[in-house]
Amino acid sequence: AAMPEDQKYIYYANGESRERLGQLPQMEKLQQKGYDVLFMTDEVDGFVPQTLGKYQEKELKSITAGDLGLETEEEKKAAEEKSEKSKQTLDFVKKTLGDKVKDVRLSDNLGSHPVSVVPAEGMTFEMEKYFKAAQPELGLKAKRILEINVDHPAFLTFEAARLTDPERAKKYAEIFYNQAQLIAGLPIDDPTAYTDLLCSLWQ
């Protein structure tokens, strides 16, 4: 009911609290457009949108689903050109992170934020948390896609390091991933190693 007339989808976000969901990088662009986003904070909400699919002919779309349908054809074309130019960079990040991520891609949905991690199709992060609590022995884990904002200064610093100091660039790639995990409300695999990694850049 709160959606403006030009909003094509029912955008939603799953998470632990309204406060955390309001801080997701994708919210910035949607808020700029005045679009309404449904915050879903109950455990069962991780499963409901995929089951429901639509409501009153409006498709439900997660704000972490990748393509939010916000770009014009010109913007899509420009994004494709950016992605093609950055192919070597994205491959470098993906190789550095290995099996931590299914893919690495550029995103124009992050506003002023440098990175985000989103789930690949299938299991969401909220489903992962549910199964981890209910049936930890299954070891179920959502596949992760790291999204990078190519226009952010952090990316420019990373790209400069990739060309001149690849070992330092690998550290930046690891930081990108861990920062994205934190933003998504997900645990860091090894907090001590992450702290040591950050401190090594100050030396």
JSON list of C-alpha atoms in Angstrom, two decimals:
[
{"chain": "A", "resi": 1, "resn": "ALA", "atom": "CA", "xyz": [0.00, 0.00, 0.00]},
{"chain": "A", "resi": 2, "resn": "ALA", "atom": "CA", "xyz": [2.93, 2.36, 0.60]},
{"chain": "A", "resi": 3, "resn": "MET", "atom": "CA", "xyz": [4.47, 1.79, -2.83]},
{"chain": "A", "resi": 4, "resn": "PRO", "atom": "CA", "xyz": [4.65, 4.72, -5.28]},
{"chain": "A", "resi": 5, "resn": "GLU", "atom": "CA", "xyz": [2.89, 4.10, -8.59]},
{"chain": "A", "resi": 6, "resn": "ASP", "atom": "CA", "xyz": [6.10, 3.68, -10.60]},
{"chain": "A", "resi": 7, "resn": "GLN", "atom": "CA", "xyz": [7.49, 0.93, -8.31]},
{"chain": "A", "resi": 8, "resn": "LYS", "atom": "CA", "xyz": [7.42, -2.27, -10.37]},
{"chain": "A", "resi": 9, "resn": "TYR", "atom": "CA", "xyz": [8.22, -4.78, -7.62]},
{"chain": "A", "resi": 10, "resn": "ILE", "atom": "CA", "xyz": [7.51, -5.41, -3.96]},
{"chain": "A", "resi": 11, "resn": "TYR", "atom": "CA", "xyz": [11.04, -5.03, -2.69]},
{"chain": "A", "resi": 12, "resn": "TYR", "atom": "CA", "xyz": [11.86, -6.86, 0.53]},
{"chain": "A", "resi": 13, "resn": "ALA", "atom": "CA", "xyz": [14.81, -7.56, 2.80]},
{"chain": "A", "resi": 14, "resn": "ASN", "atom": "CA", "xyz": [15.28, -10.40, 5.29]},
{"chain": "A", "resi": 15, "resn": "GLY", "atom": "CA", "xyz": [17.26, -9.91, 8.48]},
{"chain": "A", "resi": 16, "resn": "GLU", "atom": "CA", "xyz": [17.40, -9.82, 12.25]},
{"chain": "A", "resi": 17, "resn": "SER", "atom": "CA", "xyz": [16.17, -6.27, 12.82]},
{"chain": "A", "resi": 18, "resn": "ARG", "atom": "CA", "xyz": [14.74, -3.21, 11.08]},
{"chain": "A", "resi": 19, "resn": "GLU", "atom": "CA", "xyz": [17.82, -1.22, 12.10]},
{"chain": "A", "resi": 20, "resn": "ARG", "atom": "CA", "xyz": [20.25, -3.62, 10.42]},
{"chain": "A", "resi": 21, "resn": "LEU", "atom": "CA", "xyz": [18.12, -3.92, 7.29]},
{"chain": "A", "resi": 22, "resn": "GLY", "atom": "CA", "xyz": [17.92, -0.15, 7.01]},
{"chain": "A", "resi": 23, "resn": "GLN", "atom": "CA", "xyz": [21.71, -0.03, 6.83]},
{"chain": "A", "resi": 24, "resn": "LEU", "atom": "CA", "xyz": [22.09, -2.42, 3.87]},
{"chain": "A", "resi": 25, "resn": "PRO", "atom": "CA", "xyz": [23.96, -0.76, 0.96]},
{"chain": "A", "resi": 26, "resn": "GLN", "atom": "CA", "xyz": [21.11, -1.47, -1.46]},
{"chain": "A", "resi": 27, "resn": "MET", "atom": "CA", "xyz": [18.69, 0.60, 0.66]},
{"chain": "A", "resi": 28, "resn": "GLU", "atom": "CA", "xyz": [20.45, 3.86, -0.25]},
{"chain": "A", "resi": 29, "resn": "LYS", "atom": "CA", "xyz": [19.51, 3.78, -3.93]},
{"chain": "A", "resi": 30, "resn": "LEU", "atom": "CA", "xyz": [15.97, 2.56, -3.27]},
{"chain": "A", "resi": 31, "resn": "GLN", "atom": "CA", "xyz": [15.40, 5.33, -0.72]},
{"chain": "A", "resi": 32, "resn": "GLN", "atom": "CA", "xyz": [16.72, 7.92, -3.17]},
{"chain": "A", "resi": 33, "resn": "LYS", "atom": "CA", "xyz": [14.02, 6.82, -5.60]},
{"chain": "A", "resi": 34, "resn": "GLY", "atom": "CA", "xyz": [11.38, 6.96, -2.85]},
{"chain": "A", "resi": 35, "resn": "TYR", "atom": "CA", "xyz": [10.62, 3.23, -3.16]},
{"chain": "A", "resi": 36, "resn": "ASP", "atom": "CA", "xyz": [9.05, 1.23, -0.36]},
{"chain": "A", "resi": 37, "resn": "VAL", "atom": "CA", "xyz": [10.89, -1.81, 1.04]},
{"chain": "A", "resi": 38, "resn": "LEU", "atom": "CA", "xyz": [9.23, -4.52, 3.14]},
{"chain": "A", "resi": 39, "resn": "PHE", "atom": "CA", "xyz": [11.43, -5.47, 6.11]},
{"chain": "A", "resi": 40, "resn": "MET", "atom": "CA", "xyz": [10.97, -9.12, 7.12]},
{"chain": "A", "resi": 41, "resn": "THR", "atom": "CA", "xyz": [12.46, -10.01, 10.50]},
{"chain": "A", "resi": 42, "resn": "ASP", "atom": "CA", "xyz": [10.76, -13.26, 11.57]},
{"chain": "A", "resi": 43, "resn": "GLU", "atom": "CA", "xyz": [12.56, -16.59, 11.14]},
{"chain": "A", "resi": 44, "resn": "VAL", "atom": "CA", "xyz": [9.92, -17.93, 8.77]},
{"chain": "A", "resi": 45, "resn": "ASP", "atom": "CA", "xyz": [10.33, -14.88, 6.53]},
{"chain": "A", "resi": 46, "resn": "GLY", "atom": "CA", "xyz": [13.43, -16.43, 5.03]},
{"chain": "A", "resi": 47, "resn": "PHE", "atom": "CA", "xyz": [11.18, -18.96, 3.30]},
{"chain": "A", "resi": 48, "resn": "VAL", "atom": "CA", "xyz": [7.91, -17.07, 2.66]},
{"chain": "A", "resi": 49, "resn": "PRO", "atom": "CA", "xyz": [8.86, -14.78, -0.29]},
{"chain": "A", "resi": 50, "resn": "GLN", "atom": "CA", "xyz": [10.21, -17.65, -2.41]},
{"chain": "A", "resi": 51, "resn": "THR", "atom": "CA", "xyz": [7.04, -19.63, -1.74]},
{"chain": "A", "resi": 52, "resn": "LEU", "atom": "CA", "xyz": [4.67, -16.72, -2.31]},
{"chain": "A", "resi": 53, "resn": "GLY", "atom": "CA", "xyz": [6.37, -15.33, -5.43]},
{"chain": "A", "resi": 54, "resn": "LYS", "atom": "CA", "xyz": [3.79, -12.60, -6.09]},
{"chain": "A", "resi": 55, "resn": "TYR", "atom": "CA", "xyz": [1.19, -10.58, -4.25]},
{"chain": "A", "resi": 56, "resn": "GLN", "atom": "CA", "xyz": [-1.64, -8.91, -6.18]},
{"chain": "A", "resi": 57, "resn": "GLU", "atom": "CA", "xyz": [0.28, -9.37, -9.45]},
{"chain": "A", "resi": 58, "resn": "LYS", "atom": "CA", "xyz": [3.40, -7.68, -8.05]},
{"chain": "A", "resi": 59, "resn": "GLU", "atom": "CA", "xyz": [6.54, -9.82, -8.02]},
{"chain": "A", "resi": 60, "resn": "LEU", "atom": "CA", "xyz": [8.41, -9.98, -4.71]},
{"chain": "A", "resi": 61, "resn": "LYS", "atom": "CA", "xyz": [12.07, -9.11, -5.23]},
{"chain": "A", "resi": 62, "resn": "SER", "atom": "CA", "xyz": [14.84, -9.29, -2.65]},
{"chain": "A", "resi": 63, "resn": "ILE", "atom": "CA", "xyz": [16.95, -6.14, -2.57]},
{"chain": "A", "resi": 64, "resn": "THR", "atom": "CA", "xyz": [20.04, -8.38, -2.53]},
{"chain": "A", "resi": 65, "resn": "ALA", "atom": "CA", "xyz": [18.93, -10.26, -5.67]},
{"chain": "A", "resi": 66, "resn": "GLY", "atom": "CA", "xyz": [21.34, -8.49, -8.02]},
{"chain": "A", "resi": 67, "resn": "ASP", "atom": "CA", "xyz": [19.30, -6.80, -10.74]},
{"chain": "A", "resi": 68, "resn": "LEU", "atom": "CA", "xyz": [16.71, -4.62, -8.98]},
{"chain": "A", "resi": 69, "resn": "GLY", "atom": "CA", "xyz": [15.20, -3.40, -12.23]},
{"chain": "A", "resi": 70, "resn": "LEU", "atom": "CA", "xyz": [16.23, 0.20, -11.52]},
{"chain": "A", "resi": 71, "resn": "GLU", "atom": "CA", "xyz": [18.49, 0.84, -14.51]},
{"chain": "A", "resi": 72, "resn": "THR", "atom": "CA", "xyz": [17.55, 2.28, -17.87]},
{"chain": "A", "resi": 73, "resn": "GLU", "atom": "CA", "xyz": [18.75, 0.52, -21.02]},
{"chain": "A", "resi": 74, "resn": "GLU", "atom": "CA", "xyz": [21.56, 3.09, -21.34]},
{"chain": "A", "resi": 75, "resn": "GLU", "atom": "CA", "xyz": [22.64, 2.47, -17.74]},
{"chain": "A", "resi": 76, "resn": "LYS", "atom": "CA", "xyz": [22.59, -1.29, -18.33]},
{"chain": "A", "resi": 77, "resn": "LYS", "atom": "CA", "xyz": [24.79, -0.89, -21.39]},
{"chain": "A", "resi": 78, "resn": "ALA", "atom": "CA", "xyz": [27.23, 1.31, -19.47]},
{"chain": "A", "resi": 79, "resn": "ALA", "atom": "CA", "xyz": [27.32, -1.25, -16.65]},
{"chain": "A", "resi": 80, "resn": "GLU", "atom": "CA", "xyz": [28.11, -4.05, -19.11]},
{"chain": "A", "resi": 81, "resn": "GLU", "atom": "CA", "xyz": [30.98, -1.99, -20.53]},
{"chain": "A", "resi": 82, "resn": "LYS", "atom": "CA", "xyz": [32.34, -1.36, -17.02]},
{"chain": "A", "resi": 83, "resn": "SER", "atom": "CA", "xyz": [32.14, -5.05, -16.24]},
{"chain": "A", "resi": 84, "resn": "GLU", "atom": "CA", "xyz": [33.98, -5.99, -19.43]},
{"chain": "A", "resi": 85, "resn": "LYS", "atom": "CA", "xyz": [36.74, -3.47, -18.70]},
{"chain": "A", "resi": 86, "resn": "SER", "atom": "CA", "xyz": [37.05, -4.80, -15.15]},
{"chain": "A", "resi": 87, "resn": "LYS", "atom": "CA", "xyz": [37.09, -8.50, -16.08]},
{"chain": "A", "resi": 88, "resn": "GLN", "atom": "CA", "xyz": [40.75, -9.00, -15.12]},
{"chain": "A", "resi": 89, "resn": "THR", "atom": "CA", "xyz": [40.14, -7.29, -11.80]},
{"chain": "A", "resi": 90, "resn": "LEU", "atom": "CA", "xyz": [37.09, -9.39, -10.99]},
{"chain": "A", "resi": 91, "resn": "ASP", "atom": "CA", "xyz": [38.96, -12.56, -11.95]},
{"chain": "A", "resi": 92, "resn": "PHE", "atom": "CA", "xyz": [41.81, -11.53, -9.64]},
{"chain": "A", "resi": 93, "resn": "VAL", "atom": "CA", "xyz": [39.44, -11.08, -6.69]},
{"chain": "A", "resi": 94, "resn": "LYS", "atom": "CA", "xyz": [37.66, -14.36, -7.41]},
{"chain": "A", "resi": 95, "resn": "LYS", "atom": "CA", "xyz": [40.94, -16.27, -7.64]},
{"chain": "A", "resi": 96, "resn": "THR", "atom": "CA", "xyz": [42.16, -14.70, -4.40]},
{"chain": "A", "resi": 97, "resn": "LEU", "atom": "CA", "xyz": [39.00, -15.60, -2.46]},
{"chain": "A", "resi": 98, "resn": "GLY", "atom": "CA", "xyz": [38.75, -19.10, -3.93]},
{"chain": "A", "resi": 99, "resn": "ASP", "atom": "CA", "xyz": [35.80, -21.17, -2.74]},
{"chain": "A", "resi": 100, "resn": "LYS", "atom": "CA", "xyz": [34.63, -18.48, -0.32]},
{"chain": "A", "resi": 101, "resn": "VAL", "atom": "CA", "xyz": [32.60, -17.00, -3.18]},
{"chain": "A", "resi": 102, "resn": "LYS", "atom": "CA", "xyz": [30.69, -18.39, -6.12]},
{"chain": "A", "resi": 103, "resn": "ASP", "atom": "CA", "xyz": [31.23, -15.22, -8.13]},
{"chain": "A", "resi": 104, "resn": "VAL", "atom": "CA", "xyz": [32.48, -11.62, -8.02]},
{"chain": "A", "resi": 105, "resn": "ARG", "atom": "CA", "xyz": [30.66, -8.91, -9.94]},
{"chain": "A", "resi": 106, "resn": "LEU", "atom": "CA", "xyz": [30.25, -5.16, -10.19]},
{"chain": "A", "resi": 107, "resn": "SER", "atom": "CA", "xyz": [27.12, -3.52, -8.86]},
{"chain": "A", "resi": 108, "resn": "ASP", "atom": "CA", "xyz": [25.50, -0.12, -9.33]},
{"chain": "A", "resi": 109, "resn": "ASN", "atom": "CA", "xyz": [23.11, -0.77, -6.42]},
{"chain": "A", "resi": 110, "resn": "LEU", "atom": "CA", "xyz": [25.52, -0.01, -3.56]},
{"chain": "A", "resi": 111, "resn": "GLY", "atom": "CA", "xyz": [25.26, 3.78, -3.41]},
{"chain": "A", "resi": 112, "resn": "SER", "atom": "CA", "xyz": [28.18, 5.17, -1.40]},
{"chain": "A", "resi": 113, "resn": "HIS", "atom": "CA", "xyz": [29.20, 1.76, -0.05]},
{"chain": "A", "resi": 114, "resn": "PRO", "atom": "CA", "xyz": [32.21, -0.18, -1.43]},
{"chain": "A", "resi": 115, "resn": "VAL", "atom": "CA", "xyz": [31.04, -3.79, -1.23]},
{"chain": "A", "resi": 116, "resn": "SER", "atom": "CA", "xyz": [28.21, -6.17, -0.47]},
{"chain": "A", "resi": 117, "resn": "VAL", "atom": "CA", "xyz": [27.83, -9.92, -0.27]},
{"chain": "A", "resi": 118, "resn": "VAL", "atom": "CA", "xyz": [24.59, -11.42, -1.54]},
{"chain": "A", "resi": 119, "resn": "PRO", "atom": "CA", "xyz": [23.35, -15.00, -1.77]},
{"chain": "A", "resi": 120, "resn": "ALA", "atom": "CA", "xyz": [23.31, -16.86, -5.06]},
{"chain": "A", "resi": 121, "resn": "GLU", "atom": "CA", "xyz": [19.98, -18.31, -6.19]},
{"chain": "A", "resi": 122, "resn": "GLY", "atom": "CA", "xyz": [18.50, -20.86, -3.83]},
{"chain": "A", "resi": 123, "resn": "MET", "atom": "CA", "xyz": [19.38, -20.60, -0.16]},
{"chain": "A", "resi": 124, "resn": "THR", "atom": "CA", "xyz": [19.33, -17.16, 1.47]},
{"chain": "A", "resi": 125, "resn": "PHE", "atom": "CA", "xyz": [21.48, -16.04, 4.39]},
{"chain": "A", "resi": 126, "resn": "GLU", "atom": "CA", "xyz": [18.44, -16.16, 6.69]},
{"chain": "A", "resi": 127, "resn": "MET", "atom": "CA", "xyz": [17.83, -19.78, 5.64]},
{"chain": "A", "resi": 128, "resn": "GLU", "atom": "CA", "xyz": [21.50, -20.51, 6.37]},
{"chain": "A", "resi": 129, "resn": "LYS", "atom": "CA", "xyz": [21.16, -19.07, 9.88]},
{"chain": "A", "resi": 130, "resn": "TYR", "atom": "CA", "xyz": [17.96, -21.05, 10.48]},
{"chain": "A", "resi": 131, "resn": "PHE", "atom": "CA", "xyz": [19.49, -24.37, 9.47]},
{"chain": "A", "resi": 132, "resn": "LYS", "atom": "CA", "xyz": [22.69, -23.63, 11.38]},
{"chain": "A", "resi": 133, "resn": "ALA", "atom": "CA", "xyz": [20.62, -23.21, 14.56]},
{"chain": "A", "resi": 134, "resn": "ALA", "atom": "CA", "xyz": [18.13, -26.03, 13.91]},
{"chain": "A", "resi": 135, "resn": "GLN", "atom": "CA", "xyz": [20.32, -28.65, 12.20]},
{"chain": "A", "resi": 136, "resn": "PRO", "atom": "CA", "xyz": [23.99, -27.63, 12.45]},
{"chain": "A", "resi": 137, "resn": "GLU", "atom": "CA", "xyz": [25.14, -31.13, 11.53]},
{"chain": "A", "resi": 138, "resn": "LEU", "atom": "CA", "xyz": [23.90, -30.55, 7.95]},
{"chain": "A", "resi": 139, "resn": "GLY", "atom": "CA", "xyz": [26.48, -27.79, 7.39]},
{"chain": "A", "resi": 140, "resn": "LEU", "atom": "CA", "xyz": [24.20, -26.01, 4.92]},
{"chain": "A", "resi": 141, "resn": "LYS", "atom": "CA", "xyz": [25.60, -22.72, 3.64]},
{"chain": "A", "resi": 142, "resn": "ALA", "atom": "CA", "xyz": [24.35, -20.21, 1.09]},
{"chain": "A", "resi": 143, "resn": "LYS", "atom": "CA", "xyz": [26.68, -19.62, -1.83]},
{"chain": "A", "resi": 144, "resn": "ARG", "atom": "CA", "xyz": [28.06, -16.08, -1.76]},
{"chain": "A", "resi": 145, "resn": "ILE", "atom": "CA", "xyz": [28.46, -13.49, -4.49]},
{"chain": "A", "resi": 146, "resn": "LEU", "atom": "CA", "xyz": [30.71, -10.54, -3.73]},
{"chain": "A", "resi": 147, "resn": "GLU", "atom": "CA", "xyz": [29.49, -7.28, -5.27]},
{"chain": "A", "resi": 148, "resn": "ILE", "atom": "CA", "xyz": [31.90, -4.38, -5.72]},
{"chain": "A", "resi": 149, "resn": "ASN", "atom": "CA", "xyz": [31.18, -0.71, -6.33]},
{"chain": "A", "resi": 150, "resn": "VAL", "atom": "CA", "xyz": [33.63, 0.25, -9.09]},
{"chain": "A", "resi": 151, "resn": "ASP", "atom": "CA", "xyz": [33.08, 3.97, -8.42]},
{"chain": "A", "resi": 152, "resn": "HIS", "atom": "CA", "xyz": [34.12, 3.80, -4.78]},
{"chain": "A", "resi": 153, "resn": "PRO", "atom": "CA", "xyz": [37.58, 5.16, -3.80]},
{"chain": "A", "resi": 154, "resn": "ALA", "atom": "CA", "xyz": [38.40, 1.84, -2.12]},
{"chain": "A", "resi": 155, "resn": "PHE", "atom": "CA", "xyz": [38.09, 0.09, -5.47]},
{"chain": "A", "resi": 156, "resn": "LEU", "atom": "CA", "xyz": [40.44, 2.60, -7.10]},
{"chain": "A", "resi": 157, "resn": "THR", "atom": "CA", "xyz": [43.01, 1.97, -4.36]},
{"chain": "A", "resi": 158, "resn": "PHE", "atom": "CA", "xyz": [42.63, -1.76, -4.84]},
{"chain": "A", "resi": 159, "resn": "GLU", "atom": "CA", "xyz": [43.01, -1.50, -8.63]},
{"chain": "A", "resi": 160, "resn": "ALA", "atom": "CA", "xyz": [46.18, 0.56, -8.29]},
{"chain": "A", "resi": 161, "resn": "ALA", "atom": "CA", "xyz": [47.63, -2.08, -5.95]},
{"chain": "A", "resi": 162, "resn": "ARG", "atom": "CA", "xyz": [46.63, -4.90, -8.31]},
{"chain": "A", "resi": 163, "resn": "LEU", "atom": "CA", "xyz": [48.78, -3.35, -11.04]},
{"chain": "A", "resi": 164, "resn": "THR", "atom": "CA", "xyz": [51.78, -2.48, -8.87]},
{"chain": "A", "resi": 165, "resn": "ASP", "atom": "CA", "xyz": [51.69, -4.69, -5.77]},
{"chain": "A", "resi": 166, "resn": "PRO", "atom": "CA", "xyz": [49.59, -7.86, -6.27]},
{"chain": "A", "resi": 167, "resn": "GLU", "atom": "CA", "xyz": [50.32, -9.22, -2.78]},
{"chain": "A", "resi": 168, "resn": "ARG", "atom": "CA", "xyz": [48.92, -6.08, -1.21]},
{"chain": "A", "resi": 169, "resn": "ALA", "atom": "CA", "xyz": [45.94, -6.26, -3.56]},
{"chain": "A", "resi": 170, "resn": "LYS", "atom": "CA", "xyz": [45.22, -9.78, -2.30]},
{"chain": "A", "resi": 171, "resn": "LYS", "atom": "CA", "xyz": [44.97, -8.37, 1.21]},
{"chain": "A", "resi": 172, "resn": "TYR", "atom": "CA", "xyz": [42.51, -5.73, -0.02]},
{"chain": "A", "resi": 173, "resn": "ALA", "atom": "CA", "xyz": [40.42, -8.47, -1.66]},
{"chain": "A", "resi": 174, "resn": "GLU", "atom": "CA", "xyz": [40.24, -10.38, 1.63]},
{"chain": "A", "resi": 175, "resn": "ILE", "atom": "CA", "xyz": [39.22, -7.17, 3.41]},
{"chain": "A", "resi": 176, "resn": "PHE", "atom": "CA", "xyz": [36.50, -6.54, 0.83]},
{"chain": "A", "resi": 177, "resn": "TYR", "atom": "CA", "xyz": [35.05, -9.98, 1.53]},
{"chain": "A", "resi": 178, "resn": "ASN", "atom": "CA", "xyz": [35.19, -9.69, 5.30]},
{"chain": "A", "resi": 179, "resn": "GLN", "atom": "CA", "xyz": [33.72, -6.19, 5.27]},
{"chain": "A", "resi": 180, "resn": "ALA", "atom": "CA", "xyz": [30.88, -7.44, 3.09]},
{"chain": "A", "resi": 181, "resn": "GLN", "atom": "CA", "xyz": [30.26, -10.29, 5.54]},
{"chain": "A", "resi": 182, "resn": "LEU", "atom": "CA", "xyz": [30.01, -7.80, 8.41]},
{"chain": "A", "resi": 183, "resn": "ILE", "atom": "CA", "xyz": [27.60, -5.55, 6.50]},
{"chain": "A", "resi": 184, "resn": "ALA", "atom": "CA", "xyz": [25.37, -8.55, 5.79]},
{"chain": "A", "resi": 185, "resn": "GLY", "atom": "CA", "xyz": [25.33, -9.49, 9.48]},
{"chain": "A", "resi": 186, "resn": "LEU", "atom": "CA", "xyz": [27.33, -12.66, 8.85]},
{"chain": "A", "resi": 187, "resn": "PRO", "atom": "CA", "xyz": [30.22, -13.93, 11.00]},
{"chain": "A", "resi": 188, "resn": "ILE", "atom": "CA", "xyz": [33.83, -13.59, 9.92]},
{"chain": "A", "resi": 189, "resn": "ASP", "atom": "CA", "xyz": [35.50, -16.98, 9.61]},
{"chain": "A", "resi": 190, "resn": "ASP", "atom": "CA", "xyz": [38.60, -15.97, 11.58]},
{"chain": "A", "resi": 191, "resn": "PRO", "atom": "CA", "xyz": [38.39, -12.60, 13.43]},
{"chain": "A", "resi": 192, "resn": "THR", "atom": "CA", "xyz": [42.00, -12.85, 14.63]},
{"chain": "A", "resi": 193, "resn": "ALA", "atom": "CA", "xyz": [43.33, -13.38, 11.11]},
{"chain": "A", "resi": 194, "resn": "TYR", "atom": "CA", "xyz": [41.19, -10.49, 9.88]},
{"chain": "A", "resi": 195, "resn": "THR", "atom": "CA", "xyz": [42.57, -8.17, 12.57]},
{"chain": "A", "resi": 196, "resn": "ASP", "atom": "CA", "xyz": [46.13, -9.23, 11.76]},
{"chain": "A", "resi": 197, "resn": "LEU", "atom": "CA", "xyz": [45.43, -8.61, 8.07]},
{"chain": "A", "resi": 198, "resn": "LEU", "atom": "CA", "xyz": [44.24, -5.05, 8.74]},
{"chain": "A", "resi": 199, "resn": "CYS", "atom": "CA", "xyz": [47.19, -4.31, 11.00]},
{"chain": "A", "resi": 200, "resn": "SER", "atom": "CA", "xyz": [49.65, -5.62, 8.38]},
{"chain": "A", "resi": 201, "resn": "LEU", "atom": "CA", "xyz": [48.58, -2.79, 6.05]},
{"chain": "A", "resi": 202, "resn": "TRP", "atom": "CA", "xyz": [49.67, -0.21, 8.63]},
{"chain": "A", "resi": 203, "resn": "GLN", "atom": "CA", "xyz": [53.23, -1.46, 8.74]}
]
